[in-house]
PDB file of C-alpha atoms in Angstrom:
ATOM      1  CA  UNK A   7       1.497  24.876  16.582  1.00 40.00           C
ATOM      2  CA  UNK A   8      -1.991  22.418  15.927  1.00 44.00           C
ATOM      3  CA  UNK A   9      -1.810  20.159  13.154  1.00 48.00           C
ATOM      4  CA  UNK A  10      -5.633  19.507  11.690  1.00 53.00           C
ATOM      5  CA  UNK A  11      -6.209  15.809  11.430  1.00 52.00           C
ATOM      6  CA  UNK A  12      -9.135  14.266   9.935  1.00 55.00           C
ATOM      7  CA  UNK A  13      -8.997  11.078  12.453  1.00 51.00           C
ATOM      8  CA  UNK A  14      -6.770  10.077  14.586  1.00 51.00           C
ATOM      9  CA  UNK A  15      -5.063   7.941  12.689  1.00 62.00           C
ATOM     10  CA  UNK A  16      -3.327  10.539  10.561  1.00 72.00           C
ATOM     11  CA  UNK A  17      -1.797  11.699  13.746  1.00 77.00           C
ATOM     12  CA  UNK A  18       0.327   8.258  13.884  1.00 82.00           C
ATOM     13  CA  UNK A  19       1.084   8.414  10.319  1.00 85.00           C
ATOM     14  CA  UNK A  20       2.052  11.904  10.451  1.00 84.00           C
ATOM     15  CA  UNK A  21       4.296  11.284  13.902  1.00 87.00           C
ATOM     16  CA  UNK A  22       6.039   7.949  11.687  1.00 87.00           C
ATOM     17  CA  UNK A  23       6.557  10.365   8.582  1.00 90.00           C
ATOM     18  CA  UNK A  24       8.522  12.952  10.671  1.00 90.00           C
ATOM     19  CA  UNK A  25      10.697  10.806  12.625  1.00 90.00           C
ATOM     20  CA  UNK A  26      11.667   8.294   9.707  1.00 89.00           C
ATOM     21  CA  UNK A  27      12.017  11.751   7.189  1.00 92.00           C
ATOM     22  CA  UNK A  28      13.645  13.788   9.365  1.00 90.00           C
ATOM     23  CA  UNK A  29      11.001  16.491   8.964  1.00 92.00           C
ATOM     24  CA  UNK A  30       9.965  18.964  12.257  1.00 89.00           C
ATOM     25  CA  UNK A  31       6.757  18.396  13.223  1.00 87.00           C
ATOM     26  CA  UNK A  32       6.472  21.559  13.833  1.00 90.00           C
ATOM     27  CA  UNK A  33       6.697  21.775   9.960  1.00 92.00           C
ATOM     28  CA  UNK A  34       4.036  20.060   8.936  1.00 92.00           C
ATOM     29  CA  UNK A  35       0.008  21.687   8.746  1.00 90.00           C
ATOM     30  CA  UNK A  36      -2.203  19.469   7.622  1.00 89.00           C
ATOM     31  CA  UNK A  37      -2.390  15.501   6.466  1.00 91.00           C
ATOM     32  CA  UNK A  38      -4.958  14.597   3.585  1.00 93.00           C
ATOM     33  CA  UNK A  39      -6.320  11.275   3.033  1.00 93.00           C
ATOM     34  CA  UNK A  40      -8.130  11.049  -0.331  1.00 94.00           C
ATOM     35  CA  UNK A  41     -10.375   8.252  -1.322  1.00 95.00           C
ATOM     36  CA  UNK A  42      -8.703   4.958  -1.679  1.00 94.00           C
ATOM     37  CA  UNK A  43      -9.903   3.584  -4.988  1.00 96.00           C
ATOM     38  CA  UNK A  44      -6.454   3.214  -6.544  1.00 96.00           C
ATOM     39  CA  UNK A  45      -6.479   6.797  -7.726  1.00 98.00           C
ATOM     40  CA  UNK A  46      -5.245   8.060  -4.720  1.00 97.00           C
ATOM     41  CA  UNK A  47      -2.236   9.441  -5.986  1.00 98.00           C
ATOM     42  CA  UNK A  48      -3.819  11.160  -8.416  1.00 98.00           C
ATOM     43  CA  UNK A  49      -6.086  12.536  -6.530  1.00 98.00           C
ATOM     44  CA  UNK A  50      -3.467  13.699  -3.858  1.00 98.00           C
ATOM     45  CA  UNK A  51      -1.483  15.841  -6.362  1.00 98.00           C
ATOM     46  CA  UNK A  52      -4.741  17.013  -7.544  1.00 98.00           C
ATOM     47  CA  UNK A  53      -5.688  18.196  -4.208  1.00 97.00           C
ATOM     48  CA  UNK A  54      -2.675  19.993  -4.184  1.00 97.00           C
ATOM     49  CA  UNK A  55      -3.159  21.364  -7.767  1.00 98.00           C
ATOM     50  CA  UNK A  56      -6.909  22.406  -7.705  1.00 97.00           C
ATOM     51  CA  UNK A  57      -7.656  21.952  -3.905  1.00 96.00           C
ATOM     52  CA  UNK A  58      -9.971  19.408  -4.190  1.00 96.00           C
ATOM     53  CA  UNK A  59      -9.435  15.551  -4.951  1.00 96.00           C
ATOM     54  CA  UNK A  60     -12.119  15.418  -6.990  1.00 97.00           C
ATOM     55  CA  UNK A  61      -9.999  16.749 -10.253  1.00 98.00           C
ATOM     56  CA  UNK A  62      -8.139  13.603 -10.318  1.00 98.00           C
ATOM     57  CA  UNK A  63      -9.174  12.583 -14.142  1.00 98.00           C
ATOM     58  CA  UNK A  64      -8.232  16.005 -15.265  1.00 99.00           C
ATOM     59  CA  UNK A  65      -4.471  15.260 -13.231  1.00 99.00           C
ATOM     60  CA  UNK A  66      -3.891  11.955 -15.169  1.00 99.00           C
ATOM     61  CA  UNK A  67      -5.205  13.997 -18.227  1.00 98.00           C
ATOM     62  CA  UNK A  68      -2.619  16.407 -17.988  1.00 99.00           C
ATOM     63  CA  UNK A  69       0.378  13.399 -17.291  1.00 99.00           C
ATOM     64  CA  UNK A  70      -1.276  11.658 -20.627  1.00 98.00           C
ATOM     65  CA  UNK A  71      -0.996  14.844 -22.214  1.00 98.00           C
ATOM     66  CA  UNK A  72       2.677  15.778 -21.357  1.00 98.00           C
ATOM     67  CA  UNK A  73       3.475  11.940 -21.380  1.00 98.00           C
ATOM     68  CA  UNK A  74       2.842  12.175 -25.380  1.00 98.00           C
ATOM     69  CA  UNK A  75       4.272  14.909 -26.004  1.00 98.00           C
ATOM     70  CA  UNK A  76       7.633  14.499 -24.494  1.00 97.00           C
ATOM     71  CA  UNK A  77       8.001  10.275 -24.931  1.00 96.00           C
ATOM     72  CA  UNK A  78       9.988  10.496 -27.648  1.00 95.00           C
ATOM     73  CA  UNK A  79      12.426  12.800 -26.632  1.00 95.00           C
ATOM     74  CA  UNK A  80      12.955  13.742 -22.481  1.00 95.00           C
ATOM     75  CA  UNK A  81      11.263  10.406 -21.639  1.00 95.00           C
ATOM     76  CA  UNK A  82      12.838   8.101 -24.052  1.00 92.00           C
ATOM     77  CA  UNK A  83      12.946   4.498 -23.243  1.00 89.00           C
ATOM     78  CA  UNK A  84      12.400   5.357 -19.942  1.00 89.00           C
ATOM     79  CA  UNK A  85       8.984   3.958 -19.499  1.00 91.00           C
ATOM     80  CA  UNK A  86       8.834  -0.072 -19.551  1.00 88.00           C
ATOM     81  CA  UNK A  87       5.698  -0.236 -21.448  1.00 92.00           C
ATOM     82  CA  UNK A  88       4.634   2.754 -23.043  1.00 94.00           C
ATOM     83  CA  UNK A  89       1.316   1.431 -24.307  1.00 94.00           C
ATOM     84  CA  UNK A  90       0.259   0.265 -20.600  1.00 94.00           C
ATOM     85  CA  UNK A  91       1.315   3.255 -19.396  1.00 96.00           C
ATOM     86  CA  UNK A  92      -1.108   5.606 -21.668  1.00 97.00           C
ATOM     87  CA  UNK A  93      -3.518   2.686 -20.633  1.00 96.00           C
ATOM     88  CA  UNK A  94      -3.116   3.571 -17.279  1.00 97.00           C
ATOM     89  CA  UNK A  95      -3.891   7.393 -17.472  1.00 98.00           C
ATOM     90  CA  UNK A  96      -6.411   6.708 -19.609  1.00 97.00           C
ATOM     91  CA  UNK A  97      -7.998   4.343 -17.100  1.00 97.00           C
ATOM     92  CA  UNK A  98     -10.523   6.349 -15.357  1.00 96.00           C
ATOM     93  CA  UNK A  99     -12.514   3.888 -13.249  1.00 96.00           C
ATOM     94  CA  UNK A 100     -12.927   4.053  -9.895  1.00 97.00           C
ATOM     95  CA  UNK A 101     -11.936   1.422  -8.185  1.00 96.00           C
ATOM     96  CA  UNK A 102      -8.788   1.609 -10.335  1.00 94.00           C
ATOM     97  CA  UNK A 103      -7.088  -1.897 -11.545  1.00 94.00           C
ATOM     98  CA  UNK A 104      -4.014  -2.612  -9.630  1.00 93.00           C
ATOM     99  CA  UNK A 105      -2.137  -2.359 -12.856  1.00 92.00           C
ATOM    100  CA  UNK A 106      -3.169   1.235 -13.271  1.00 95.00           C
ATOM    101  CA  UNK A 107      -2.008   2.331  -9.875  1.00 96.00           C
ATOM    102  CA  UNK A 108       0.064   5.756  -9.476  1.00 97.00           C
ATOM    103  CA  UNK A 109       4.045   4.603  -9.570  1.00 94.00           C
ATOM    104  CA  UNK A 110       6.646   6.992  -7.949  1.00 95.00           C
ATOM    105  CA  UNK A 111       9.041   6.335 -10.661  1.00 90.00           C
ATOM    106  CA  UNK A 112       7.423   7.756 -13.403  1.00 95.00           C
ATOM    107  CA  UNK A 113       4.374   9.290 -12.733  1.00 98.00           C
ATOM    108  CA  UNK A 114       5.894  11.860 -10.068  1.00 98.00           C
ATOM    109  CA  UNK A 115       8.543  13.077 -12.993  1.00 98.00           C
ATOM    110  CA  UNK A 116       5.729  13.899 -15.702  1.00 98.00           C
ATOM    111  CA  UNK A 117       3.281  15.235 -12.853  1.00 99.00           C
ATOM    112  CA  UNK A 118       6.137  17.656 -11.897  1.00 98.00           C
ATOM    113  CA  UNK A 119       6.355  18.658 -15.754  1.00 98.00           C
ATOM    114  CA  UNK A 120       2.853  18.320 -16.655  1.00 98.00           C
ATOM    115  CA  UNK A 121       2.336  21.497 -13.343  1.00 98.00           C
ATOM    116  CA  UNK A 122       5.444  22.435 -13.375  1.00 98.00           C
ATOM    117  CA  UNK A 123       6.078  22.247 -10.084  1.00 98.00           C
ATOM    118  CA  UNK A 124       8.756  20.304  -7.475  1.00 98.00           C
ATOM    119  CA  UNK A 125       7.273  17.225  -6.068  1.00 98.00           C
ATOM    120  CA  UNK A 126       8.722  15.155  -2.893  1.00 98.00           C
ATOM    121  CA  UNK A 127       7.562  11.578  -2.580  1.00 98.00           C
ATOM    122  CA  UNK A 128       7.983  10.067   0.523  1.00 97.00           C
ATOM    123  CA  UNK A 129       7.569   6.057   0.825  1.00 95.00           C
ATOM    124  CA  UNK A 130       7.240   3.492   3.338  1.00 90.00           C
ATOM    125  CA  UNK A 131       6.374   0.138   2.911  1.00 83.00           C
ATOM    126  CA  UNK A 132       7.273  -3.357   4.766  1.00 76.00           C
ATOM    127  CA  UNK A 133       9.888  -5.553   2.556  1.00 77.00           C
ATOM    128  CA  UNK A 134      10.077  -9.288   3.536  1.00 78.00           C
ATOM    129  CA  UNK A 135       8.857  -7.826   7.088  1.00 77.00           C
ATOM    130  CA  UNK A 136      10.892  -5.478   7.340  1.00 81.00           C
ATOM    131  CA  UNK A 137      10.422  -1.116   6.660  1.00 80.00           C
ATOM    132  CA  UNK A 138      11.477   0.155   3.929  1.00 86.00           C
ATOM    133  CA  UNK A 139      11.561   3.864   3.348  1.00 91.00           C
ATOM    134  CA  UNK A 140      12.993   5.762   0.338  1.00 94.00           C
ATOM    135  CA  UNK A 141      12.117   9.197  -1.123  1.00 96.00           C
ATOM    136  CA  UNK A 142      13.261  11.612  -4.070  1.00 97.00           C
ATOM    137  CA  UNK A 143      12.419  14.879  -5.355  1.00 98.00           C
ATOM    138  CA  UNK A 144      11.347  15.445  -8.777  1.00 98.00           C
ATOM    139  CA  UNK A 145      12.198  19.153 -10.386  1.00 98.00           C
ATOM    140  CA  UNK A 146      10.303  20.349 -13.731  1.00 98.00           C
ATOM    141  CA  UNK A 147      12.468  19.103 -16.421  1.00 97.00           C
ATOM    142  CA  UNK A 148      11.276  21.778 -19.462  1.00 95.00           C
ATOM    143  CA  UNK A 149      10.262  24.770 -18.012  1.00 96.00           C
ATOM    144  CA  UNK A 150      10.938  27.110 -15.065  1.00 94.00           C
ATOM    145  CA  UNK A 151       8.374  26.426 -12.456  1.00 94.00           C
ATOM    146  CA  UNK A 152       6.490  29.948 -11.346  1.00 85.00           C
ATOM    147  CA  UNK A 153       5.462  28.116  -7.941  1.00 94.00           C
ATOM    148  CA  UNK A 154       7.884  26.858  -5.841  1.00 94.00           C
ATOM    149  CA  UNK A 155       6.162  25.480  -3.441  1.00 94.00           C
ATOM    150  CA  UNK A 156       7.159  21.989  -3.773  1.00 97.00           C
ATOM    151  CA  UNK A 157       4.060  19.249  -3.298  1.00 98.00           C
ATOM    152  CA  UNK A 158       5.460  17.216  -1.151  1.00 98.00           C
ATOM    153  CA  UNK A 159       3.116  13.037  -1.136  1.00 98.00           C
ATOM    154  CA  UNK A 160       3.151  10.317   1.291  1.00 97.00           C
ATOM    155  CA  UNK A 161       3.097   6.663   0.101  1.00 96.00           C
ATOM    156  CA  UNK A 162       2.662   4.639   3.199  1.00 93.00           C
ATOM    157  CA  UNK A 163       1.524   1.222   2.718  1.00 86.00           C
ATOM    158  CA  UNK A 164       0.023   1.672  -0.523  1.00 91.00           C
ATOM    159  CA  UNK A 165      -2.017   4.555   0.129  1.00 95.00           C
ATOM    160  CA  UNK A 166      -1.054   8.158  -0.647  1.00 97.00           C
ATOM    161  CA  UNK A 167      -1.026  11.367   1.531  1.00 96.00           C
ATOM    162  CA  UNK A 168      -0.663  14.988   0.958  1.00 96.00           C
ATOM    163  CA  UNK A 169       0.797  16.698   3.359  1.00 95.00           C
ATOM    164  CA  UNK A 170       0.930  20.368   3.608  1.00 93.00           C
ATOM    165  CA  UNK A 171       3.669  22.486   5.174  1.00 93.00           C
ATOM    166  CA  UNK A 172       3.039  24.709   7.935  1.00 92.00           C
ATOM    167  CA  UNK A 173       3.356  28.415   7.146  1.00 92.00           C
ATOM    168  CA  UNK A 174       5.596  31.586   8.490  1.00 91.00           C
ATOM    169  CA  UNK A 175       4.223  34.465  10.088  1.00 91.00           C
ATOM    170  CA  UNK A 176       4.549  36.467   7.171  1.00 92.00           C
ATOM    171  CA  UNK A 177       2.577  33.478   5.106  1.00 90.00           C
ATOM    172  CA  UNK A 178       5.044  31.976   3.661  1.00 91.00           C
ATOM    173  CA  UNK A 179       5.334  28.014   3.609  1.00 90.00           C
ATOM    174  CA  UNK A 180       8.400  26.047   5.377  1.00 91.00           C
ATOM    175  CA  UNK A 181       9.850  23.962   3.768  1.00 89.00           C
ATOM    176  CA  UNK A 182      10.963  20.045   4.402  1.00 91.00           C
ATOM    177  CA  UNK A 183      14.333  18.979   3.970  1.00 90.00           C
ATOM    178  CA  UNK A 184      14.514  18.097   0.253  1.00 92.00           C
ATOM    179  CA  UNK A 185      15.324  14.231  -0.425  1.00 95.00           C
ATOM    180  CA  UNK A 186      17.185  13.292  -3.058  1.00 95.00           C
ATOM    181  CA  UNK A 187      16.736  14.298  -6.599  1.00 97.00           C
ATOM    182  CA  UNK A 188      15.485  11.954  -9.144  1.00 96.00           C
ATOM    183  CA  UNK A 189      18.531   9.677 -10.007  1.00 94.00           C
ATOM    184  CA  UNK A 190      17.496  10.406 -13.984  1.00 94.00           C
ATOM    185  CA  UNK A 191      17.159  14.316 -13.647  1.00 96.00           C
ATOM    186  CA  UNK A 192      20.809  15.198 -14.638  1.00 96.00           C
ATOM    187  CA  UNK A 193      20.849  12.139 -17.329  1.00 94.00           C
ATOM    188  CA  UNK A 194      17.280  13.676 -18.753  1.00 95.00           C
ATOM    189  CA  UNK A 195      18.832  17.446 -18.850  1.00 96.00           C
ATOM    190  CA  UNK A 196      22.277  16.390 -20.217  1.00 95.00           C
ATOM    191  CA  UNK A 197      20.282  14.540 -22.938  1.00 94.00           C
ATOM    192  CA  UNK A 198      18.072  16.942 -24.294  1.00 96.00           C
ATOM    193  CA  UNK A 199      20.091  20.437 -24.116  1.00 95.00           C
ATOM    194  CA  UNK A 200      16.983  21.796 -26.291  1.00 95.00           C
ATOM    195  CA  UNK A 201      14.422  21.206 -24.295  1.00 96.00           C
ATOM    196  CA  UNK A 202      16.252  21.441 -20.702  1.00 96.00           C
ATOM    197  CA  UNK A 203      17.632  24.881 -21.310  1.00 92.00           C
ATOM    198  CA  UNK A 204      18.962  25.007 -17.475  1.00 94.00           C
ATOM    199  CA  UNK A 205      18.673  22.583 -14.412  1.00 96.00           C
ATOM    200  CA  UNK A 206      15.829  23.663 -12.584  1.00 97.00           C
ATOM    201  CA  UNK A 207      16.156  21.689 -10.187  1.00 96.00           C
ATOM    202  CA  UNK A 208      18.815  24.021  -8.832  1.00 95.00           C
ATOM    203  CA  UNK A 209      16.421  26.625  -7.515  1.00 93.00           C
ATOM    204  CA  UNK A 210      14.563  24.593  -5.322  1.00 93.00           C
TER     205      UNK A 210
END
C-alpha cells in the first residue's frame, strides 16, 4: 500500500493524523492540501464534492442556501450570529477575512445537509502549548444521504486537509473509525420530527 503525497510534508501530517485518530495507515490514500487563503475548508469539501478545489464559492453557495432555508427551524438559535454568518458565506474573497473562516461547529452540520453526505472532522491544534485534538461526525439531518461515503477533513493548525480513504479490491472505500456524532444531532432530530423523519445518522 503507497500513499500519494504532494510533498513531503503531508507524509508527517498524515503519520500524526493516524496515530492521534486511531486510523490504519494502511487506510488512508491520498492527503490534499488546497490553497490556504482562508477558504480552505471550503475548498476541501469541495474537492471532495466536485473533485476539484476550485468550486469552493459554489460549496459556501450551497451552505448559504441550505443555511436559509432551514435557520428557522433545524438550525434554530443555534448559530451565534446569524447575520455574520450569511456574511461569511457570502464572503467570497480570496484571501478570506479571519472572521469568515470555515468553523467545525457549524459549517460541517449544514455542509453535510447542504450534500447530503456524512462528514468527519478531525482537529488538532496547540492550547496554551499544549495538543489538543477533538473530532465529530456530522450525519445529514433532512434527508437520506444516497452516498455514503463519508468526507472525512483534517484541521491541523488552522489549515484544512482532505483525506481520502484507501479502497478494497473490489473498489470499494474503507472506512475510518467514525468519531463521535455531533453532540446536537439527536437534540436537532428530536426537535423537528417533520423534517427529521428518521436518524440518519444510524446508517453510517
Amino acid at each position: 500500500m503507497s500513499i500519494t503525497y504532494e510533498n513531503n510534508e503531508h507524509a508527517g501530517i498524515v503519520n500524526s493524523f493516524c496515530q492521534d485518530f486511531g486510523v490504519g495507515f494502511e487506510k488512508v490514500a491520498k492527503i490534499y492540501s488546497p490553497d490556504a487563503d482562508g477558504n480552505c475548508g471550503y475548498r476541501a469539501i469541495s474537492m471532495a464534492i466536485y473533485g476539484n478545489q476550485n468550486s469552493w464559492k459554489e460549496v459556501k453557495e450551497q451552505i448559504l442556501k441550505t443555511y436559509k432555508k432551514y435557520k428557522d427551524t433545524l438550525y434554530a438559535n443555534q448559530v451565534e450570529d446569524s447575520d455574520i454568518f450569511e456574511k461569511s458565506l457570502s464572503c467570497n474573497l480570496s484571501p478570506c477575512p479571519i472572521q469568515y473562516l470555515f468553523n467545525i461547529t457549524d459549517c460541517p452540520q449544514i455542509a453535510a445537509d447542504a450534500f447530503v453526505r456524512g462528514i468527519a472532522v478531525f482537529s488538532k491544534a496547540s492550547f496554551n502549548g499544549k495538543p489538543f485534538k477533538t473530532s465529530s461526525f456530522f450525519a445529514p439531518l433532512a434527508f437520506e444521504p444516497t452516498n455514503y461515503t463519508v468526507i472525512n477533513i483534517l484541521l491541523d493548525h488552522n489549515h484544512f486537509y482532505l483525506i481520502e480513504t484507501a479502497r478494497t479490491k473490489t473498489g470499494r472505500p474503507v472506512k475510518f473509525p467514525i468519531p463521535i456524532l455531533n453532540p446536537y444531532h439527536k437534540a436537532f432530530v428530536k426537535r423537528n420530527p417533520t423534517l427529521c423523519a428518521r436518524d440518519y445518522s444510524i446508517v453510517f
